Amino acid sequence: MPEIRVTPLGAGQDVGRSCILVSIAGKNVMLDCGMHMGFSDDVDDELEIKAYYAGHVLGAAMFQIKVGSESVVYTGDYNMTPDRHLGAAWIDKCRPNLLITESTYATTIRDSKRCRERDFLKKVHETVERGGKVLIPVFALGRAQELCILLETFWERMDLKAPIYFSTGLTEKANHYYKLFIPWTNQKIRKTFVQRNMFEFKHIKAFDRAFADSPGPMVVFATPGMLHAGQSLQIFRKWAGNEKNMVIMPGYCVQGTVGHKILSGQRKLEMEGRQVLEVKMQVEYMSFSAHADAKGIMQLVGQAEPENVLLVHGEAKKMEFLKQKIEQEFRVNCYMPANGETVTLPTSPSIPVGISLGLLKREMAQGLLPDAKKPRLLHGTLIMKDSNFRLVSSEQALKELGLVEHQLRFTCRVHLHDTRKEQEMAMRVYSHLKSVLKDHCVQHLPDGSVTVESILVQAAAHSEDPGTKVLLVSWTYQDEELGSYLTSLLKKGLPQAS
């Protein structure tokens, strides 16, 4: 039986790495594993790949993989809520055999984005007003640009003087590409681009490592976003001991990172060389993540209308909750394999069949015009040639294949109590059918048999009971419906002779 097989090599009940292996209709596709920049391969004649806007970061896309009538949609990271610089993810009702979706925030439903932005700006403003420093750990793409636009607008409106910096390197390069690919942003950014590029920041400057020791208030965006290494961790270590300062974690933090530890309430951290760092600065978590929340994931499943759902990039307990919700609401199977575990899904592929013009003309001559909304049965002979299927009339099939027609007939026995001779019995059958089947050609042949179209009725004596006659009713498969009706009619008996 045809099947689709999915094996997560990363993101199976964990977060932070992704690699999904899909086997579909004999083709193997590895998802979320990058590409070799030195090669340019257009993949397979039978393989079709379609990209959908994902709204996670600039250029992020969801992919539909299609081979024949079988298809898989892989979301990668996506966001169903539009923000200040990107639109929301979108997909049509593609009805794939399988939807593979991330589930980072499988049990989270976020509050109003406007409320979160207001709370974020209030906390940043209060901290710099009292002379404190604000550290915002971010990843290079996405949230860094979103929060930069938010603070830039607020600084401009409030005429604030405290400096805002973003760490050099990846974020600086990312901003360059955001300026370059304005058409990939949302409608508002594209509209204002003529007057001003929103990524040409007036109040936000590149950060120099020496600035971390400067006195006075400041706001710094630094990578990476989970405080597990790099410049964000270096700045955190310098500022953590001052209660005037604040660190705002705007996104998800994996267990084991410094970011996860301080969000869990840990205030004494063992650093390198067993040095203990006491955290006195204020710690805030405000979710500005560009991942879909539980409501967004359910929304995407509803849009795509898949036959099956497979969850990746999430924590096992949270995935289990979402799995049950998807199965209850959408009545589809939902899977959550661990790394190295394979999920196998049986599929029922549809096979395209060409129909001969002669067969279509014959159907239309009967007044039956094609209607996509009302599928109907079409009788013909199926021919396979050069791996293609065609439905043709039986006459055309015999001619093309050089075959002689053989006729197959079905025979049914009807027992009736009658003491008359077989010839008299046949005449009674003829008279009865002639009176009932006025729209059909009923004939009484010289040999005593009766025909109705291709149906043949013959009367014979019963071998053991002289008072019983046997009617043999036979027909070809073309007249199966009429043959069944005729048999039922004769089983009810014949009218009494006058």
Coordinates of C-alpha atoms in Angstrom, one line a residue:
M1 CA 0.0 0.0 0.0
P2 CA 1.4 3.5 -0.8
E3 CA 2.5 5.5 2.2
I4 CA 4.2 8.6 3.5
R5 CA 7.0 8.2 6.0
V6 CA 8.3 11.0 8.3
T7 CA 11.3 10.8 10.5
P8 CA 12.4 13.8 12.6
L9 CA 16.2 13.9 13.0
G10 CA 15.9 17.2 14.9
A11 CA 12.9 19.0 16.5
G12 CA 11.2 15.7 17.5
Q13 CA 9.9 16.6 20.9
D14 CA 12.6 19.2 21.4
V15 CA 13.3 22.8 20.5
G16 CA 16.4 24.5 19.0
R17 CA 17.3 22.3 16.0
S18 CA 15.3 21.1 13.0
C19 CA 15.8 18.3 10.5
I20 CA 12.8 16.4 9.1
L21 CA 13.1 13.5 6.6
V22 CA 10.0 12.9 4.4
S23 CA 9.6 9.9 2.1
I24 CA 6.7 10.6 -0.3
A25 CA 5.8 8.5 -3.4
G26 CA 9.3 7.0 -3.5
K27 CA 11.0 10.4 -3.2
N28 CA 13.1 11.4 -0.1
V29 CA 13.1 15.0 0.9
M30 CA 15.1 16.5 3.9
L31 CA 13.5 19.6 5.3
D32 CA 15.1 22.5 7.2
C33 CA 18.7 21.3 6.7
G34 CA 20.1 24.1 4.5
M35 CA 21.6 23.6 1.1
H36 CA 25.0 23.4 -0.6
M37 CA 25.8 26.8 -2.0
G38 CA 28.2 25.3 -4.6
F39 CA 25.6 23.4 -6.5
S40 CA 22.4 24.2 -8.5
D41 CA 20.2 21.1 -8.8
D42 CA 16.1 21.9 -10.5
V43 CA 15.0 18.7 -8.4
D44 CA 12.8 16.1 -10.2
D45 CA 10.3 16.2 -13.1
E46 CA 7.6 14.7 -10.9
L47 CA 8.4 16.7 -7.7
E48 CA 6.6 20.0 -7.2
I49 CA 7.5 22.5 -4.4
K50 CA 5.4 25.5 -3.6
A51 CA 6.4 28.2 -1.1
Y52 CA 4.0 30.1 1.2
Y53 CA 4.6 33.3 3.2
A54 CA 5.5 32.4 6.8
G55 CA 5.7 35.8 8.6
H56 CA 8.4 34.6 11.0
V57 CA 11.4 36.5 9.8
L58 CA 12.2 38.2 6.5
G59 CA 12.1 35.6 3.7
A60 CA 10.7 32.8 6.0
A61 CA 8.6 30.4 4.0
M62 CA 6.4 27.3 4.5
F63 CA 6.6 24.6 1.8
Q64 CA 4.2 22.3 0.1
I65 CA 5.9 19.2 -1.4
K66 CA 3.7 17.4 -4.1
V67 CA 4.4 14.2 -6.0
G68 CA 1.4 13.3 -8.2
S69 CA -1.7 13.4 -6.0
E70 CA 0.3 13.1 -2.7
S71 CA 1.4 16.1 -0.7
V72 CA 3.1 17.3 2.5
V73 CA 3.2 20.8 3.9
Y74 CA 6.1 21.7 6.2
T75 CA 5.7 25.0 8.1
G76 CA 9.1 25.6 9.6
D77 CA 8.8 28.6 12.0
Y78 CA 5.8 30.8 11.3
N79 CA 3.7 33.6 12.8
M80 CA 0.0 34.0 12.4
T81 CA -0.1 37.5 13.8
P82 CA 1.0 40.5 11.7
D83 CA 3.5 42.8 13.4
R84 CA 5.1 46.2 12.7
H85 CA 7.3 45.0 9.9
L86 CA 6.0 41.6 8.6
G87 CA 2.6 40.3 7.6
A88 CA 0.9 37.2 9.0
A89 CA 1.6 33.7 7.6
W90 CA -0.9 32.5 5.0
I91 CA -1.8 29.2 3.3
D92 CA -4.7 28.2 1.1
K93 CA -7.0 25.1 1.4
C94 CA -4.4 22.8 -0.1
R95 CA -5.7 19.8 1.8
P96 CA -2.4 17.9 2.1
N97 CA -2.1 14.3 3.1
L98 CA 0.1 15.6 6.0
L99 CA 0.8 19.0 7.7
I100 CA 4.0 19.1 9.6
T101 CA 3.8 22.1 12.0
E102 CA 6.1 23.6 14.6
S103 CA 4.6 23.7 18.2
T104 CA 7.0 25.9 20.1
Y105 CA 4.1 27.6 22.0
A106 CA 1.8 24.6 21.9
T107 CA -0.1 25.6 25.1
T108 CA 0.4 29.4 25.1
I109 CA -2.3 31.9 24.0
R110 CA -0.8 35.4 24.0
D111 CA -2.6 38.5 25.3
S112 CA -3.1 41.6 23.2
K113 CA 0.0 42.6 21.3
R114 CA -0.8 46.3 21.9
C115 CA -0.9 45.7 25.7
R116 CA 2.5 43.9 25.5
E117 CA 4.0 46.8 23.5
R118 CA 2.7 49.4 26.0
D119 CA 4.0 47.4 29.0
F120 CA 7.4 46.9 27.2
L121 CA 7.8 50.7 26.5
K122 CA 6.7 51.6 30.1
K123 CA 9.3 49.3 31.7
V124 CA 12.1 50.5 29.3
H125 CA 11.2 54.2 29.9
E126 CA 11.0 53.8 33.7
T127 CA 14.4 52.1 33.8
V128 CA 16.3 54.7 31.7
E129 CA 14.6 57.5 33.6
R130 CA 16.0 56.3 36.9
G131 CA 19.5 56.0 35.3
G132 CA 19.5 52.3 34.7
K133 CA 20.5 50.2 31.7
V134 CA 18.3 47.9 29.7
L135 CA 19.6 44.7 28.0
I136 CA 17.4 43.1 25.4
P137 CA 18.8 39.8 24.2
V138 CA 17.6 39.0 20.7
F139 CA 18.4 36.9 17.7
A140 CA 19.7 38.7 14.6
L141 CA 16.5 38.4 12.6
G142 CA 13.0 39.2 13.3
R143 CA 12.4 40.4 16.9
A144 CA 15.5 42.7 16.8
Q145 CA 14.0 44.7 13.9
E146 CA 10.5 44.6 15.4
L147 CA 11.6 46.0 18.8
C148 CA 14.0 48.5 17.1
I149 CA 11.1 50.0 15.2
L150 CA 9.0 50.1 18.3
L151 CA 11.6 51.9 20.4
E152 CA 12.6 54.2 17.5
T153 CA 9.0 55.4 17.2
F154 CA 8.7 55.8 21.0
W155 CA 12.0 57.7 21.3
E156 CA 11.0 60.1 18.5
R157 CA 7.6 60.8 20.0
M158 CA 8.9 61.3 23.6
D159 CA 12.1 63.1 22.5
L160 CA 14.2 60.9 24.7
K161 CA 18.0 61.3 24.8
A162 CA 19.2 58.0 26.3
P163 CA 21.2 56.1 23.6
I164 CA 20.0 52.9 22.0
Y165 CA 22.5 50.4 20.6
F166 CA 22.3 47.2 18.7
S167 CA 25.3 44.8 18.7
T168 CA 27.4 44.8 15.6
G169 CA 27.8 41.7 13.4
L170 CA 24.8 39.7 12.5
T171 CA 22.1 42.2 13.5
E172 CA 23.9 44.9 11.5
K173 CA 24.0 42.7 8.4
A174 CA 20.4 41.6 8.9
N175 CA 19.3 45.3 9.0
H176 CA 21.1 45.7 5.6
Y177 CA 19.0 43.0 4.1
Y178 CA 15.8 44.4 5.6
K179 CA 16.6 47.6 3.8
L180 CA 17.4 45.7 0.6
F181 CA 14.2 43.6 0.6
I182 CA 11.6 46.1 1.6
P183 CA 9.0 44.3 -0.8
W184 CA 9.0 41.3 1.5
T185 CA 7.8 43.4 4.5
N186 CA 4.3 44.4 5.4
Q187 CA 2.1 47.0 3.6
K188 CA 2.7 49.8 6.1
I189 CA 6.5 49.6 5.8
R190 CA 6.2 49.4 1.9
K191 CA 4.0 52.5 1.9
T192 CA 6.3 54.7 4.1
F193 CA 9.4 53.5 2.2
V194 CA 9.0 56.3 -0.4
Q195 CA 9.3 58.9 2.3
R196 CA 11.6 57.1 4.7
N197 CA 13.1 53.6 5.1
M198 CA 12.0 52.4 8.5
F199 CA 15.2 50.5 9.0
E200 CA 17.3 53.7 8.7
F201 CA 17.3 54.3 12.5
K202 CA 17.8 57.8 13.8
H203 CA 18.1 56.9 17.5
I204 CA 19.6 53.5 17.3
K205 CA 23.4 53.2 16.7
A206 CA 25.9 50.3 16.4
F207 CA 27.2 49.1 19.8
D208 CA 30.9 49.1 20.7
R209 CA 32.1 46.8 23.5
A210 CA 33.5 49.7 25.4
F211 CA 30.0 51.3 25.8
A212 CA 29.1 48.5 28.3
D213 CA 31.2 50.3 30.9
S214 CA 29.9 53.8 30.2
P215 CA 28.0 55.5 33.0
G216 CA 24.4 56.6 32.6
P217 CA 21.3 55.0 31.1
M218 CA 21.2 53.1 27.8
V219 CA 19.3 50.4 25.9
V220 CA 21.2 47.6 24.2
F221 CA 20.0 44.9 21.8
A222 CA 22.5 42.1 21.8
T223 CA 22.7 38.6 20.4
P224 CA 22.1 35.8 21.1
G225 CA 18.6 35.8 22.4
M226 CA 18.9 33.1 25.2
L227 CA 22.0 34.5 27.0
H228 CA 23.9 31.3 26.4
A229 CA 27.0 32.9 24.8
G230 CA 28.3 35.9 22.9
Q231 CA 27.9 39.6 23.5
S232 CA 24.5 39.4 25.2
L233 CA 26.0 37.2 27.9
Q234 CA 29.1 39.4 28.3
I235 CA 26.9 42.5 28.9
F236 CA 24.6 40.6 31.2
R237 CA 27.5 39.6 33.4
K238 CA 28.6 43.3 33.7
W239 CA 25.2 44.7 34.4
A240 CA 23.6 41.9 36.5
G241 CA 24.9 43.2 39.9
N242 CA 23.1 46.6 39.7
E243 CA 19.4 46.6 40.8
K244 CA 18.8 49.8 38.7
N245 CA 19.3 47.7 35.5
M246 CA 16.9 45.5 33.7
V247 CA 17.0 42.5 31.3
I248 CA 14.0 41.9 29.1
M249 CA 13.7 38.5 27.6
P250 CA 11.4 38.8 24.5
G251 CA 11.4 35.2 23.4
Y252 CA 11.7 31.5 24.1
C253 CA 14.6 30.2 26.1
V254 CA 15.8 26.6 26.0
Q255 CA 16.3 24.7 29.3
G256 CA 19.9 24.9 30.5
T257 CA 20.6 28.4 29.1
V258 CA 21.2 31.5 31.4
G259 CA 18.0 33.0 30.0
H260 CA 15.9 30.0 31.1
K261 CA 17.6 30.0 34.5
I262 CA 16.9 33.7 35.4
L263 CA 13.3 33.4 34.0
S264 CA 12.8 30.4 36.4
G265 CA 13.7 32.7 39.3
Q266 CA 17.4 31.6 39.8
R267 CA 19.4 34.6 41.2
K268 CA 22.8 33.0 41.8
L269 CA 24.4 31.6 38.7
E270 CA 27.5 29.4 38.5
M271 CA 29.5 30.7 35.6
E272 CA 32.8 29.6 34.1
G273 CA 35.5 28.6 36.6
R274 CA 32.8 28.0 39.3
Q275 CA 32.5 31.8 39.7
V276 CA 29.1 32.7 41.2
L277 CA 27.2 35.6 39.6
E278 CA 24.6 37.2 41.8
V279 CA 21.7 38.7 39.8
K280 CA 20.3 41.9 41.3
M281 CA 19.0 43.5 38.1
Q282 CA 15.3 43.2 37.3
V283 CA 14.3 40.3 35.1
E284 CA 11.3 40.6 32.8
Y285 CA 9.7 38.2 30.3
M286 CA 7.6 39.8 27.5
S287 CA 6.8 37.4 24.7
F288 CA 7.5 39.1 21.4
S289 CA 8.3 35.8 19.8
A290 CA 7.6 35.3 16.1
H291 CA 6.3 31.8 16.6
A292 CA 2.6 31.0 16.3
D293 CA 0.9 30.4 19.6
A294 CA -1.7 27.6 20.2
K295 CA -4.5 29.7 18.7
G296 CA -2.3 30.4 15.6
I297 CA -1.4 26.8 15.1
M298 CA -5.1 25.8 15.3
Q299 CA -5.9 28.6 12.8
L300 CA -3.3 27.2 10.3
V301 CA -4.6 23.7 10.6
G302 CA -8.1 25.0 9.9
Q303 CA -6.9 26.9 6.8
A304 CA -4.9 24.0 5.2
E305 CA -7.5 21.2 6.0
P306 CA -4.9 18.4 6.1
E307 CA -5.7 14.7 6.4
N308 CA -3.1 14.2 9.1
V309 CA -1.0 16.5 11.4
L310 CA 2.5 16.0 12.8
L311 CA 3.9 18.2 15.5
V312 CA 7.6 19.1 15.7
H313 CA 9.8 21.7 17.5
G314 CA 8.1 21.6 20.8
E315 CA 8.2 20.1 24.4
A316 CA 6.7 16.7 24.7
K317 CA 4.1 17.5 27.5
K318 CA 2.9 20.6 25.7
M319 CA 2.8 18.8 22.3
E320 CA 0.6 16.1 23.9
F321 CA -2.0 18.7 25.0
L322 CA -2.1 20.3 21.5
K323 CA -2.3 16.9 19.9
Q324 CA -5.5 16.0 21.8
K325 CA -7.0 19.4 20.9
I326 CA -6.3 19.0 17.2
E327 CA -7.7 15.5 17.1
Q328 CA -10.9 16.6 19.0
E329 CA -11.5 19.7 16.9
F330 CA -10.5 18.6 13.4
R331 CA -11.2 14.8 13.7
V332 CA -7.8 14.0 12.1
N333 CA -4.9 11.9 13.4
C334 CA -2.1 13.9 15.0
Y335 CA 1.5 12.6 15.6
M336 CA 4.4 13.8 17.7
P337 CA 7.4 11.5 17.0
A338 CA 10.7 11.7 19.0
N339 CA 14.0 12.1 17.2
G340 CA 14.9 8.9 15.3
E341 CA 11.3 7.7 15.4
T342 CA 9.5 7.1 12.1
V343 CA 5.8 7.8 11.4
T344 CA 4.3 5.9 8.5
L345 CA 1.0 7.1 7.0
P346 CA -0.9 5.0 4.4
T347 CA -2.2 7.0 1.5
S348 CA -4.8 6.5 -1.2
P349 CA -3.4 8.2 -4.3
S350 CA -5.8 9.1 -7.1
I351 CA -4.7 7.9 -10.6
P352 CA -5.4 10.3 -13.5
V353 CA -7.2 8.6 -16.4
G354 CA -7.7 10.1 -19.9
I355 CA -11.1 9.6 -21.6
S356 CA -11.5 9.1 -25.3
L357 CA -13.4 11.7 -27.3
G358 CA -15.7 9.0 -28.7
L359 CA -16.7 7.9 -25.2
L360 CA -17.4 11.5 -24.2
K361 CA -19.5 12.1 -27.3
R362 CA -21.5 9.0 -26.7
E363 CA -22.3 10.2 -23.1
M364 CA -23.2 13.7 -24.3
A365 CA -25.5 12.2 -27.0
Q366 CA -27.5 10.8 -24.1
G367 CA -28.0 14.4 -22.8
L368 CA -25.5 13.9 -19.9
L369 CA -23.3 17.0 -19.8
P370 CA -20.1 17.0 -17.6
D371 CA -20.6 18.5 -14.2
A372 CA -17.6 18.8 -11.8
K373 CA -20.0 19.0 -8.8
K374 CA -21.9 15.8 -9.7
P375 CA -19.5 12.9 -10.4
R376 CA -21.1 10.0 -12.2
L377 CA -20.3 6.4 -13.3
L378 CA -18.8 6.1 -16.8
H379 CA -18.7 2.6 -18.5
G380 CA -15.7 1.8 -20.7
T381 CA -12.6 -0.2 -21.0
L382 CA -9.4 0.8 -19.2
I383 CA -6.2 0.7 -21.3
M384 CA -2.7 1.2 -20.0
K385 CA -0.1 2.3 -22.5
D386 CA 3.3 3.9 -21.9
S387 CA 2.5 4.2 -18.1
N388 CA -0.7 6.3 -19.0
F389 CA -4.3 5.2 -18.4
R390 CA -7.1 5.8 -20.9
L391 CA -10.8 5.0 -20.7
V392 CA -12.2 4.1 -24.2
S393 CA -15.3 2.3 -25.5
S394 CA -15.1 -1.5 -25.7
E395 CA -15.2 -1.4 -29.5
Q396 CA -12.2 1.0 -29.6
A397 CA -10.3 -1.1 -27.1
L398 CA -10.8 -4.3 -29.2
K399 CA -9.7 -2.4 -32.4
E400 CA -6.6 -0.9 -30.7
L401 CA -5.5 -4.1 -29.1
G402 CA -6.4 -6.4 -32.0
L403 CA -8.6 -8.7 -29.9
V404 CA -11.8 -10.6 -30.7
E405 CA -14.8 -9.9 -28.5
H406 CA -15.9 -12.6 -26.1
Q407 CA -19.3 -12.2 -24.5
L408 CA -19.9 -13.0 -20.8
R409 CA -23.5 -13.7 -19.7
F410 CA -25.0 -14.0 -16.3
T411 CA -27.7 -16.6 -15.7
C412 CA -30.3 -16.7 -13.0
R413 CA -32.9 -19.5 -12.3
V414 CA -36.5 -18.7 -11.4
H415 CA -38.7 -21.6 -10.2
L416 CA -42.5 -21.3 -10.9
H417 CA -45.2 -23.8 -10.1
D418 CA -46.9 -24.6 -13.5
T419 CA -48.2 -27.9 -14.9
R420 CA -48.4 -26.6 -18.6
K421 CA -45.8 -27.5 -21.2
E422 CA -42.7 -25.4 -21.7
Q423 CA -44.0 -23.8 -25.0
E424 CA -47.2 -22.6 -23.3
M425 CA -45.1 -21.4 -20.3
A426 CA -42.9 -19.4 -22.7
M427 CA -45.9 -17.8 -24.4
R428 CA -47.3 -16.7 -21.0
V429 CA -43.9 -15.2 -20.1
Y430 CA -43.9 -13.3 -23.5
S431 CA -47.4 -11.9 -23.0
H432 CA -46.7 -10.8 -19.4
L433 CA -43.4 -9.1 -20.3
K434 CA -44.9 -7.5 -23.4
S435 CA -47.7 -5.9 -21.3
V436 CA -45.3 -4.7 -18.5
L437 CA -42.2 -3.6 -20.5
K438 CA -43.8 -1.3 -23.1
D439 CA -40.6 0.8 -23.6
H440 CA -38.5 -2.3 -24.5
C441 CA -38.3 -4.6 -27.5
V442 CA -39.8 -7.9 -26.4
Q443 CA -39.7 -10.8 -28.9
H444 CA -40.9 -14.4 -29.0
L445 CA -38.4 -16.5 -31.0
P446 CA -39.2 -19.6 -33.1
D447 CA -37.3 -21.9 -30.7
G448 CA -39.7 -20.8 -27.9
S449 CA -37.3 -18.5 -26.1
V450 CA -38.1 -14.8 -25.2
T451 CA -35.7 -11.9 -25.6
V452 CA -35.8 -8.4 -24.0
E453 CA -33.0 -6.3 -25.5
S454 CA -30.0 -8.6 -24.9
I455 CA -31.8 -10.6 -22.1
L456 CA -32.7 -14.2 -23.0
V457 CA -35.5 -16.1 -21.1
Q458 CA -36.0 -19.8 -21.7
A459 CA -38.5 -22.2 -20.1
A460 CA -37.4 -25.7 -19.1
A461 CA -38.9 -28.6 -17.1
H462 CA -37.7 -29.3 -13.6
S463 CA -35.7 -32.5 -13.4
E464 CA -37.4 -33.8 -10.2
D465 CA -40.8 -32.0 -10.0
P466 CA -43.0 -32.3 -13.1
G467 CA -45.3 -29.6 -11.6
T468 CA -42.5 -27.0 -11.6
K469 CA -41.0 -25.1 -14.5
V470 CA -37.6 -23.4 -14.5
L471 CA -37.1 -20.0 -16.2
L472 CA -33.4 -19.4 -17.2
V473 CA -32.8 -15.7 -17.4
S474 CA -29.4 -14.6 -18.8
W475 CA -28.0 -11.2 -19.7
T476 CA -24.7 -9.4 -20.6
Y477 CA -23.1 -7.1 -18.1
Q478 CA -24.3 -4.0 -20.1
D479 CA -27.9 -5.0 -19.2
E480 CA -27.3 -6.0 -15.6
E481 CA -29.8 -3.5 -14.2
L482 CA -32.6 -4.6 -16.6
G483 CA -31.7 -8.3 -16.0
S484 CA -32.0 -7.9 -12.2
Y485 CA -35.3 -6.1 -12.6
L486 CA -36.7 -8.8 -15.0
T487 CA -35.6 -11.6 -12.6
S488 CA -37.4 -9.9 -9.6
L489 CA -40.5 -9.4 -11.8
L490 CA -40.7 -13.1 -12.8
K491 CA -40.1 -14.3 -9.2
K492 CA -43.4 -12.6 -8.3
G493 CA -45.1 -15.1 -10.7
L494 CA -47.2 -14.8 -13.8
P495 CA -50.8 -13.6 -14.0
Q496 CA -53.5 -16.3 -14.2
A497 CA -54.5 -17.2 -17.7
S498 CA -58.1 -16.1 -18.7

